[in-house]
């Protein structure tokens, strides 16, 4: 009886376990892809918004930087790297505020 259990039940349990692991890995990959897409969308939105404003506040730059790090860790591509590079070159204050202070 023990031989039967070892021979068949263990094989069935292992087969089910391997299938479950495959399903879980697919789900995790889907989550990573979804989060990467959301981060990409947010970075592009921030780029468009702050390019129109002509400057990016420090808190927003920190947020973009953190989103970029997470995006990059999830396997993001170079397009967003170029956008973030352009954002980093922007001033952190409005040109109008600088003129008013002088």
Short mmCIF file of C-alpha atoms in Angstrom, two decimals:
data_model
loop_
_atom_site.label_atom_id
_atom_site.label_comp_id
_atom_site.label_asym_id
_atom_site.label_seq_id
_atom_site.Cartn_x
_atom_site.Cartn_y
_atom_site.Cartn_z
CA UNK A 1 0.00 0.00 0.00
CA UNK A 2 2.80 2.43 0.88
CA UNK A 3 4.46 1.65 -2.44
CA UNK A 4 1.23 2.52 -4.27
CA UNK A 5 0.93 5.85 -2.44
CA UNK A 6 4.53 6.76 -3.09
CA UNK A 7 4.36 5.70 -6.72
CA UNK A 8 1.12 7.41 -7.77
CA UNK A 9 -0.01 10.01 -5.26
CA UNK A 10 3.38 11.70 -5.01
CA UNK A 11 3.52 11.94 -8.82
CA UNK A 12 0.03 13.44 -8.94
CA UNK A 13 0.83 15.93 -6.19
CA UNK A 14 4.07 16.94 -7.90
CA UNK A 15 2.27 17.37 -11.23
CA UNK A 16 -0.37 19.59 -9.66
CA UNK A 17 2.31 21.58 -7.83
CA UNK A 18 4.28 22.22 -11.01
CA UNK A 19 1.10 23.33 -12.79
CA UNK A 20 0.20 25.65 -9.91
CA UNK A 21 3.67 27.17 -9.95
CA UNK A 22 3.35 27.81 -13.69
CA UNK A 23 0.00 29.54 -13.22
CA UNK A 24 1.39 31.66 -10.38
CA UNK A 25 4.44 32.66 -12.42
CA UNK A 26 2.16 33.76 -15.28
CA UNK A 27 0.11 35.83 -12.84
CA UNK A 28 3.20 37.48 -11.36
CA UNK A 29 4.52 38.28 -14.83
CA UNK A 30 1.16 39.82 -15.72
CA UNK A 31 1.28 41.96 -12.57
CA UNK A 32 4.80 43.13 -13.36
CA UNK A 33 3.77 44.00 -16.91
CA UNK A 34 0.72 45.89 -15.68
CA UNK A 35 2.67 47.88 -13.11
CA UNK A 36 5.34 48.66 -15.71
CA UNK A 37 2.64 49.94 -18.10
CA UNK A 38 1.11 52.11 -15.37
CA UNK A 39 4.49 53.56 -14.44
CA UNK A 40 5.22 54.26 -18.10
CA UNK A 41 1.90 56.06 -18.46
CA UNK A 42 2.50 58.17 -15.35
CA UNK A 43 6.02 59.15 -16.42
CA UNK A 44 4.80 60.15 -19.89
CA UNK A 45 1.96 62.14 -18.30
CA UNK A 46 4.38 63.94 -15.99
CA UNK A 47 6.70 64.65 -18.93
CA UNK A 48 3.88 66.17 -21.00
CA UNK A 49 2.50 68.16 -18.05
CA UNK A 50 5.79 69.67 -16.92
CA UNK A 51 7.09 70.34 -20.41
CA UNK A 52 4.01 72.48 -20.98
CA UNK A 53 4.60 74.28 -17.66
CA UNK A 54 8.26 74.81 -18.50
CA UNK A 55 9.55 73.71 -15.11
CA UNK A 56 9.22 70.83 -12.66
CA UNK A 57 8.99 71.27 -8.88
CA UNK A 58 11.47 69.34 -6.77
CA UNK A 59 8.80 67.09 -5.24
CA UNK A 60 7.58 66.15 -8.72
CA UNK A 61 11.12 65.43 -9.90
CA UNK A 62 11.64 63.12 -6.92
CA UNK A 63 8.39 61.34 -7.76
CA UNK A 64 9.37 60.92 -11.42
CA UNK A 65 12.78 59.61 -10.34
CA UNK A 66 11.24 57.01 -8.01
CA UNK A 67 8.78 55.91 -10.69
CA UNK A 68 11.64 55.61 -13.16
CA UNK A 69 13.70 53.45 -10.81
CA UNK A 70 10.78 51.08 -10.32
CA UNK A 71 10.03 51.08 -14.06
CA UNK A 72 13.64 50.29 -14.86
CA UNK A 73 13.77 47.45 -12.29
CA UNK A 74 10.70 45.94 -13.97
CA UNK A 75 12.52 45.84 -17.31
CA UNK A 76 11.43 49.13 -18.86
CA UNK A 77 12.97 50.31 -22.12
CA UNK A 78 15.10 53.26 -23.21
CA UNK A 79 12.29 55.50 -24.45
CA UNK A 80 11.32 56.45 -20.90
CA UNK A 81 15.01 56.87 -20.04
CA UNK A 82 15.20 59.61 -22.69
CA UNK A 83 12.08 61.34 -21.35
CA UNK A 84 13.36 61.25 -17.77
CA UNK A 85 16.70 62.61 -18.96
CA UNK A 86 14.90 65.57 -20.53
CA UNK A 87 12.86 66.13 -17.38
CA UNK A 88 16.05 66.17 -15.28
CA UNK A 89 17.39 69.03 -17.41
CA UNK A 90 14.40 71.21 -16.56
CA UNK A 91 14.45 74.05 -14.06
CA UNK A 92 12.88 73.42 -10.68
CA UNK A 93 11.15 76.80 -10.54
CA UNK A 94 9.01 78.92 -12.85
CA UNK A 95 10.79 81.57 -14.90
CA UNK A 96 8.06 84.09 -13.98
CA UNK A 97 8.80 83.68 -10.24
CA UNK A 98 12.47 84.42 -10.87
CA UNK A 99 11.63 87.68 -12.68
CA UNK A 100 9.28 88.81 -9.88
CA UNK A 101 11.98 88.39 -7.22
CA UNK A 102 14.46 90.70 -8.97
#
